[in-house]
mmCIF file of C-alpha atoms and ligand atoms in Angstrom:
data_model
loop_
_atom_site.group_PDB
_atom_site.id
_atom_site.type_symbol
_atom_site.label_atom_id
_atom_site.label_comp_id
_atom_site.label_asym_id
_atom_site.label_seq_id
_atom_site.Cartn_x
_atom_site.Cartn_y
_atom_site.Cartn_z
ATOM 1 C CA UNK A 19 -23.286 12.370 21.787
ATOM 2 C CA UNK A 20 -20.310 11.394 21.054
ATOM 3 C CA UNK A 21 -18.742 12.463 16.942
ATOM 4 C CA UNK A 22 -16.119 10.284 16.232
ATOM 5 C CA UNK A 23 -14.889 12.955 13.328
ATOM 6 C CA UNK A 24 -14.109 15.133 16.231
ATOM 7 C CA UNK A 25 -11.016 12.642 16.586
ATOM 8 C CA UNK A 26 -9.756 13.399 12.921
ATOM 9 C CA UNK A 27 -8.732 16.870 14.654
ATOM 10 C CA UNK A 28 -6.271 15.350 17.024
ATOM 11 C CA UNK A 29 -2.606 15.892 16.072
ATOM 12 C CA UNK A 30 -0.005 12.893 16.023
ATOM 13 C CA UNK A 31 3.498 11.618 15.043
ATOM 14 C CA UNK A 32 4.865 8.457 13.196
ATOM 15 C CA UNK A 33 7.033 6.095 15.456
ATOM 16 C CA UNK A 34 8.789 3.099 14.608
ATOM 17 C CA UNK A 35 8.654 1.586 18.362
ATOM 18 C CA UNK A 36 11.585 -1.754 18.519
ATOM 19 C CA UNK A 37 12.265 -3.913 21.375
ATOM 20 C CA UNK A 38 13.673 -6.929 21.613
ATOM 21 C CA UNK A 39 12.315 -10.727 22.716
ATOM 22 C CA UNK A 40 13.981 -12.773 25.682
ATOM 23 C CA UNK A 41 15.679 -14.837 23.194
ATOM 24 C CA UNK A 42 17.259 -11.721 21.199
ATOM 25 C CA UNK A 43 15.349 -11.761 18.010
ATOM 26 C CA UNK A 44 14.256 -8.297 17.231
ATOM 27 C CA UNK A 45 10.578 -6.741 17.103
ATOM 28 C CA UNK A 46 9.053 -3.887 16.039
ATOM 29 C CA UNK A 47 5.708 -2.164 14.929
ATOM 30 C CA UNK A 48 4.238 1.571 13.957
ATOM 31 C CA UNK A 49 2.418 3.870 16.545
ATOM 32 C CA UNK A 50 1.464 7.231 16.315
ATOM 33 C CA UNK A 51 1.198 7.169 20.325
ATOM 34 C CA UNK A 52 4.828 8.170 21.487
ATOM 35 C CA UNK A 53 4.996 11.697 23.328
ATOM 36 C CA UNK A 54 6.545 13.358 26.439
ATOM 37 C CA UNK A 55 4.475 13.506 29.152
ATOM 38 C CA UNK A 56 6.268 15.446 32.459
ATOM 39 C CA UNK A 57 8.951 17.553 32.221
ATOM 40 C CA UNK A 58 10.625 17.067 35.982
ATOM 41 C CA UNK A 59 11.497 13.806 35.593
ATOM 42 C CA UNK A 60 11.622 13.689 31.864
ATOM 43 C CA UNK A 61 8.985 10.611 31.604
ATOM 44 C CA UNK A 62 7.375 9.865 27.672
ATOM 45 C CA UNK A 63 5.157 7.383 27.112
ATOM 46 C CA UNK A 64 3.569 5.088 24.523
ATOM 47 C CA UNK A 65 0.364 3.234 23.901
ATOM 48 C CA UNK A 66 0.709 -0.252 22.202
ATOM 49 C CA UNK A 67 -1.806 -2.675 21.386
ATOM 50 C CA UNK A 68 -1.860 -6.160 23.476
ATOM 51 C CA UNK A 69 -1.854 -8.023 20.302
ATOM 52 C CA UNK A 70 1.243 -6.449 19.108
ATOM 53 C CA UNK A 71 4.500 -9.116 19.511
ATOM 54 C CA UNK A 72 6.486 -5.868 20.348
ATOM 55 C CA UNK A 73 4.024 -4.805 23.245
ATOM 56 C CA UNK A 74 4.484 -8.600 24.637
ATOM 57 C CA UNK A 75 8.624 -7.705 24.514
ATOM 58 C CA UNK A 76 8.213 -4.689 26.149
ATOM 59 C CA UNK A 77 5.982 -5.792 29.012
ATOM 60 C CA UNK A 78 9.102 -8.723 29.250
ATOM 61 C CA UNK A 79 11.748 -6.352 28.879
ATOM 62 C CA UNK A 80 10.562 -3.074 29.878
ATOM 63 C CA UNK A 81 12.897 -1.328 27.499
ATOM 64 C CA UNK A 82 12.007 0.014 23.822
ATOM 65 C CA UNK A 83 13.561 2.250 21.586
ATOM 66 C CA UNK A 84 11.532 4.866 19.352
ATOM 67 C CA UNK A 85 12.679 5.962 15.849
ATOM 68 C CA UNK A 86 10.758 9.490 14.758
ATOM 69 C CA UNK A 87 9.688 8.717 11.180
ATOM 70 C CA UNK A 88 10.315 11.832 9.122
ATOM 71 C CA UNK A 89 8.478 12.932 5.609
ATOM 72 C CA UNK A 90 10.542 10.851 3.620
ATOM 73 C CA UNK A 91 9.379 7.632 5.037
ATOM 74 C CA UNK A 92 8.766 5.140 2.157
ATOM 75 C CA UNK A 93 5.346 3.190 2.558
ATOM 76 C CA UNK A 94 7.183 0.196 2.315
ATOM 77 C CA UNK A 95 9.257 1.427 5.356
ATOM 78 C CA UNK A 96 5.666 1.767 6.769
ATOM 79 C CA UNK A 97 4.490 -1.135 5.549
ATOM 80 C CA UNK A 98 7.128 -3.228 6.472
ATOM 81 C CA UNK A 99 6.764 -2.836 10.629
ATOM 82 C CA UNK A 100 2.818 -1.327 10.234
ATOM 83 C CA UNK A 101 0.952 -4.454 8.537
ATOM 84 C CA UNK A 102 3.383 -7.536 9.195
ATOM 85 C CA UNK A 103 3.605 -9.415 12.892
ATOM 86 C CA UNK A 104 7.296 -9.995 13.853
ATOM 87 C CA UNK A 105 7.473 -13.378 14.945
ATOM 88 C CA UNK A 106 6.506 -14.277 10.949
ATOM 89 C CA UNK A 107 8.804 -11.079 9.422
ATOM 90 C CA UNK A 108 11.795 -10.248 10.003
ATOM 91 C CA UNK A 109 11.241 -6.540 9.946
ATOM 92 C CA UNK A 110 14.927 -5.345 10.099
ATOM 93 C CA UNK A 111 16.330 -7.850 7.300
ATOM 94 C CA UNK A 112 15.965 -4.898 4.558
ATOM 95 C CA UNK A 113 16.234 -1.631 6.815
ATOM 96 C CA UNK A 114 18.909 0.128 7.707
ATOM 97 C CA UNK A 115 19.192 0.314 11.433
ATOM 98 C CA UNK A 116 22.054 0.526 14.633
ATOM 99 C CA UNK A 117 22.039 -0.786 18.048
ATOM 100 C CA UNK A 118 21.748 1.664 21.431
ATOM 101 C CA UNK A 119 23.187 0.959 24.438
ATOM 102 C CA UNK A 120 20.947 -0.747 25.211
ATOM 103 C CA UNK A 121 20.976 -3.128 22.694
ATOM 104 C CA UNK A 122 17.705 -2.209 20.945
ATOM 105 C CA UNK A 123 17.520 -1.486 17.181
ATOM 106 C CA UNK A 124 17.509 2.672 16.039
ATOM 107 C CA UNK A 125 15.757 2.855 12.758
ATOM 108 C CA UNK A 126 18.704 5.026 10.583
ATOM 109 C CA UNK A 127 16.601 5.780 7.156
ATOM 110 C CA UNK A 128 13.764 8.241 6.730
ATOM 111 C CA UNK A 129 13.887 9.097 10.768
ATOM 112 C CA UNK A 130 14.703 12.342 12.480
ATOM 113 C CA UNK A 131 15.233 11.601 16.103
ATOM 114 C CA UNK A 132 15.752 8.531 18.080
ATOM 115 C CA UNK A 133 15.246 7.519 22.082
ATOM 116 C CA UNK A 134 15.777 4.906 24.416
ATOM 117 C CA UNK A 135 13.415 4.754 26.953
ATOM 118 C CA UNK A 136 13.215 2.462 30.182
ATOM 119 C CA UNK A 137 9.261 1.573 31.174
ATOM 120 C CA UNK A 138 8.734 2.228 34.818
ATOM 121 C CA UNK A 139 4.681 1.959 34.789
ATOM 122 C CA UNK A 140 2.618 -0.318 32.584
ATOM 123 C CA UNK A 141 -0.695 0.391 32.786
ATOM 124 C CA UNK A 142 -3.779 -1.580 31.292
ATOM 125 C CA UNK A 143 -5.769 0.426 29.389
ATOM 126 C CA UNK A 144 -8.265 -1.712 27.458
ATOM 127 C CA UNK A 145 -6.940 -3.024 24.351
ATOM 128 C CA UNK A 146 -3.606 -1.496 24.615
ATOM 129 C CA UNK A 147 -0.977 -1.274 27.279
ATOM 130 C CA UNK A 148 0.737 2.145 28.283
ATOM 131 C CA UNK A 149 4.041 2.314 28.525
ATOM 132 C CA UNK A 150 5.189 4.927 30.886
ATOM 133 C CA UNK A 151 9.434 5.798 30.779
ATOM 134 C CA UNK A 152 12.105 7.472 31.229
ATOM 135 C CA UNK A 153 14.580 8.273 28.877
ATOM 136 C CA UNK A 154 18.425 6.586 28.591
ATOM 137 C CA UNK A 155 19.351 7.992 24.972
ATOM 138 C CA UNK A 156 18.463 10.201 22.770
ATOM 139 C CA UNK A 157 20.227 11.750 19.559
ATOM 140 C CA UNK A 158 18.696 13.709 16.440
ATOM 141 C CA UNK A 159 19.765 12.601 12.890
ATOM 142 C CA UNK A 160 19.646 14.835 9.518
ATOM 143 C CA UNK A 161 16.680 14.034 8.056
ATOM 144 C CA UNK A 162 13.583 15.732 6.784
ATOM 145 C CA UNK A 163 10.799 17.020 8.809
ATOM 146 C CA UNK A 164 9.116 14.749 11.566
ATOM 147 C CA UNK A 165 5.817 12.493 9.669
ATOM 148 C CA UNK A 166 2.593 13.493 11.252
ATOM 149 C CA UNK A 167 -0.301 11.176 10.831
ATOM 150 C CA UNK A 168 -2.302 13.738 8.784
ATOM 151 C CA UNK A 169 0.752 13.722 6.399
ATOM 152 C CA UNK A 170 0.478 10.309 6.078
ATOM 153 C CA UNK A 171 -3.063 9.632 5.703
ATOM 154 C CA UNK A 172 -3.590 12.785 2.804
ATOM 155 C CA UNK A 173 -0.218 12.096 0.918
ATOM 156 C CA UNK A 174 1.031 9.108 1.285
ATOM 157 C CA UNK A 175 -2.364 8.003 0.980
ATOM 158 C CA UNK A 176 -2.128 5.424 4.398
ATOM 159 C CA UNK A 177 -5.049 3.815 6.396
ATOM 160 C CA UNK A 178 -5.085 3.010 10.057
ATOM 161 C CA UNK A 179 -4.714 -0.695 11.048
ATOM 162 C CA UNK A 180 -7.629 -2.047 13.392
ATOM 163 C CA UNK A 181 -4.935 -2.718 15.783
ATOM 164 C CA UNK A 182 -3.807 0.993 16.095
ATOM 165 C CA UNK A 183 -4.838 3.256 19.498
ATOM 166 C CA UNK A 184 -6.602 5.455 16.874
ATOM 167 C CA UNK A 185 -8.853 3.145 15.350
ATOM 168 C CA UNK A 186 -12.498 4.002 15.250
ATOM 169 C CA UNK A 187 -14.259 1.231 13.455
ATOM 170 C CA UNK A 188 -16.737 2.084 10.568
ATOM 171 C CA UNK A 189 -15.847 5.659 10.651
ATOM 172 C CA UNK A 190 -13.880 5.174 7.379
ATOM 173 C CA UNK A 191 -17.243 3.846 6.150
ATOM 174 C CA UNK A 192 -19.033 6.680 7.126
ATOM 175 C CA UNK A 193 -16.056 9.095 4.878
ATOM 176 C CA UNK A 194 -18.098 7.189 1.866
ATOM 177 C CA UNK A 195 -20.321 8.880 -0.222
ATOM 178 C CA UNK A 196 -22.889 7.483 -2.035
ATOM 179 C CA UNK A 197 -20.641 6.112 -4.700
ATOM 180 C CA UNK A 198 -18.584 4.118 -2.661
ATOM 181 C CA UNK A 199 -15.337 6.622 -2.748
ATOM 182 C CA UNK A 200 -13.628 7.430 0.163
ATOM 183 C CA UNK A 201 -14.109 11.433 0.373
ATOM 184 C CA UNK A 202 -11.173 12.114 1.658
ATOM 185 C CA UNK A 203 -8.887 10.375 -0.673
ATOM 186 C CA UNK A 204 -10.874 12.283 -3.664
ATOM 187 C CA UNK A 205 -9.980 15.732 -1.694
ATOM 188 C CA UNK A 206 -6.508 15.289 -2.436
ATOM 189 C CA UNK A 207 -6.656 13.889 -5.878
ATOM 190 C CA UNK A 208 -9.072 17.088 -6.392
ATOM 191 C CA UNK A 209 -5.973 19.243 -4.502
ATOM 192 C CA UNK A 210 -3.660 17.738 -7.104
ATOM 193 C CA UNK A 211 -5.718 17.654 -10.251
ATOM 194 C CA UNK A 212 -6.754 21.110 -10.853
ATOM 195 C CA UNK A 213 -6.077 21.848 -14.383
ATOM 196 C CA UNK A 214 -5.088 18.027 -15.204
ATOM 197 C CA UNK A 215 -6.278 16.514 -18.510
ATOM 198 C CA UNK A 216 -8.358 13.827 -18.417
ATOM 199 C CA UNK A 217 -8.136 11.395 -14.697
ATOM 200 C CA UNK A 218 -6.028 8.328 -15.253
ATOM 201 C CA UNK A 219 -7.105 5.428 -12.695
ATOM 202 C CA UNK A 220 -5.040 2.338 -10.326
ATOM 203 C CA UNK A 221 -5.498 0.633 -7.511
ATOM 204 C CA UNK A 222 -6.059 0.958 -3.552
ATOM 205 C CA UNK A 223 -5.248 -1.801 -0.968
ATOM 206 C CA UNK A 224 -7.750 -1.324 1.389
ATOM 207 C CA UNK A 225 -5.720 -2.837 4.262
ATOM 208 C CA UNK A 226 -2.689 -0.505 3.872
ATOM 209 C CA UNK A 227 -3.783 2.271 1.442
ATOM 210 C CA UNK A 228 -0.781 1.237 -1.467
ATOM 211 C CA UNK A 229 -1.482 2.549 -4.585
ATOM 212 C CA UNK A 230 -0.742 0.650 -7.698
ATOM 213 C CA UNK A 231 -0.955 2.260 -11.689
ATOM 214 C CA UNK A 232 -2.485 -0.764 -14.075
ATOM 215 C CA UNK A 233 -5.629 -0.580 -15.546
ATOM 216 C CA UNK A 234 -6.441 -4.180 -14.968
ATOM 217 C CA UNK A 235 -4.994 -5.906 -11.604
ATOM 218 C CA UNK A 236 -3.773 -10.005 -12.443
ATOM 219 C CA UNK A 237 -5.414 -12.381 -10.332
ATOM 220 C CA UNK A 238 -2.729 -13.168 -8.710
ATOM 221 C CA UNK A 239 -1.831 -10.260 -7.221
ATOM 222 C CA UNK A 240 -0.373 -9.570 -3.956
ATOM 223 C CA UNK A 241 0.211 -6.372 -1.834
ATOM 224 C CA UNK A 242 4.219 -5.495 -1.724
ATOM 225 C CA UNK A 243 3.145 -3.809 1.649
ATOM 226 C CA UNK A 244 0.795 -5.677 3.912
ATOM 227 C CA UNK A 245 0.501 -9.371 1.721
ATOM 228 C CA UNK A 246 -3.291 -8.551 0.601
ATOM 229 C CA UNK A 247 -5.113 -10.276 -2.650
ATOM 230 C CA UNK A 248 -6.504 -8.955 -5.436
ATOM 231 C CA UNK A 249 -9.879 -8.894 -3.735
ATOM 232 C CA UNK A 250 -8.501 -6.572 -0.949
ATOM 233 C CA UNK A 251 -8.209 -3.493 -3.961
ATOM 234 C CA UNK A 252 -10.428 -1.149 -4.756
ATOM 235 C CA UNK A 253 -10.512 1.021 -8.110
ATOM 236 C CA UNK A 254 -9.693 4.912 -7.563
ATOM 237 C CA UNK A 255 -8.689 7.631 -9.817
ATOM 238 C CA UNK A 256 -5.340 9.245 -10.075
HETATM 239 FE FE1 FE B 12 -1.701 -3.498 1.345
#
């Protein structure tokens, strides 16, 4: 038997991973996959799914740099490079970023650490490619606390794309109780409500977990983060 909630216990960070495509426009995309893996050589690695336009640059370039997202990462910072595809974005147009030596971007706002890393394996594993490296640069910037995914998923309130390594399908669906709310969404609000007055209610994209306060949602309305419709919300109480 195999309990797919047993993954929920499995602790990760929040990476901006950029490359960059053979004709120099610039890609990049959220994992929560980056780590060090040997310690003699330094080698780190990171898991990207096929799909991804950045894991097609790296498999061309073998080179990608990693920004470490820290607690003050915006959602639309997460947004931005987690729910858009870079050949129809430009994902650096509004962020604040430098070049490395080796000419990739280094994400400057809301990260705590940057590296450089060459790929020297690429392995196949199934829907994503692993990107085994070592490391050319690395520097630490002033910055809050490094984002782990159960930060982001309990207060900033984000989902997992169906393109991320730690996907698992329906589970989310399973989360739901009877009444269609997502349990662990109402364990926070309950967290933060104790003693509140009466609950006031907004909006969830279900695509990228952005929360919106209106009572009433136009028709019209689009996601800021990931681009969804109206139809893509679902009512939840604040
Ligand atoms: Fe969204």
């Amino acid at each position: 038997m195999v309990d797919k909630k047993a993954f929920h216990n499995l602790s990760y960070g929040m990476f901006i991973i950029t490359s960059k495509m053979p004709d120099g426009r610039l890609v990049g995309c959220i994992a929560n996959t980056f780590q060090q893996v040997a310690s003699d050589p330094v080698k780190v690695s990171v898991a990207l799914n096929k799909d991804n336009v950045t894991a097609q640059a790296v498999e061309g370039s073998l080179e990608y740099g990693v920004s470490v997202l820290s607690n003050d990462a915006t959602m639309e910072l997460i947004g931005t490079f987690g729910f858009h595809n870079s050949l129809e974005t430009d994902k650096f147009s509004d962020v604040e970023y430098s070049l490395d030596t080796l000419g990739l971007p280094w994400i400057e706002e809301a990260c705590c650490a940057n590296f450089s890393v060459k790929a020297t394996e690429v392995i196949d594993v199934g829907s994503h490619f692993l990107f085994i490296g070592t490391i050319e640069e690395a520097r630490t910037l002033d910055a809050e606390a490094p984002l782990t995914y159960d930060y982001y998923h309990k207060v900033l309130r984000g989902k997992t794309p169906k393109k991320a390594a730690s996907y698992l399908g329906d589970l989310n669906e399973d989360a739901k109780d009877a009444s269609g709310e997502d349990n662990s969404v109402l364990e926070v609000i309950a967290d933060e409500g104790e003693g509140a007055c009466a609950p006031k209610y907004g909006w969830q994209c279900k695509i990228c977990g952005y929360i919106v306060e209106m009572d009433e949602l136009p028709e019209d309305f689009v996601c800021p983060i990931c681009g969804a419709g109206k139809d893509m919300f679902e009512r939840i109480a604040l």
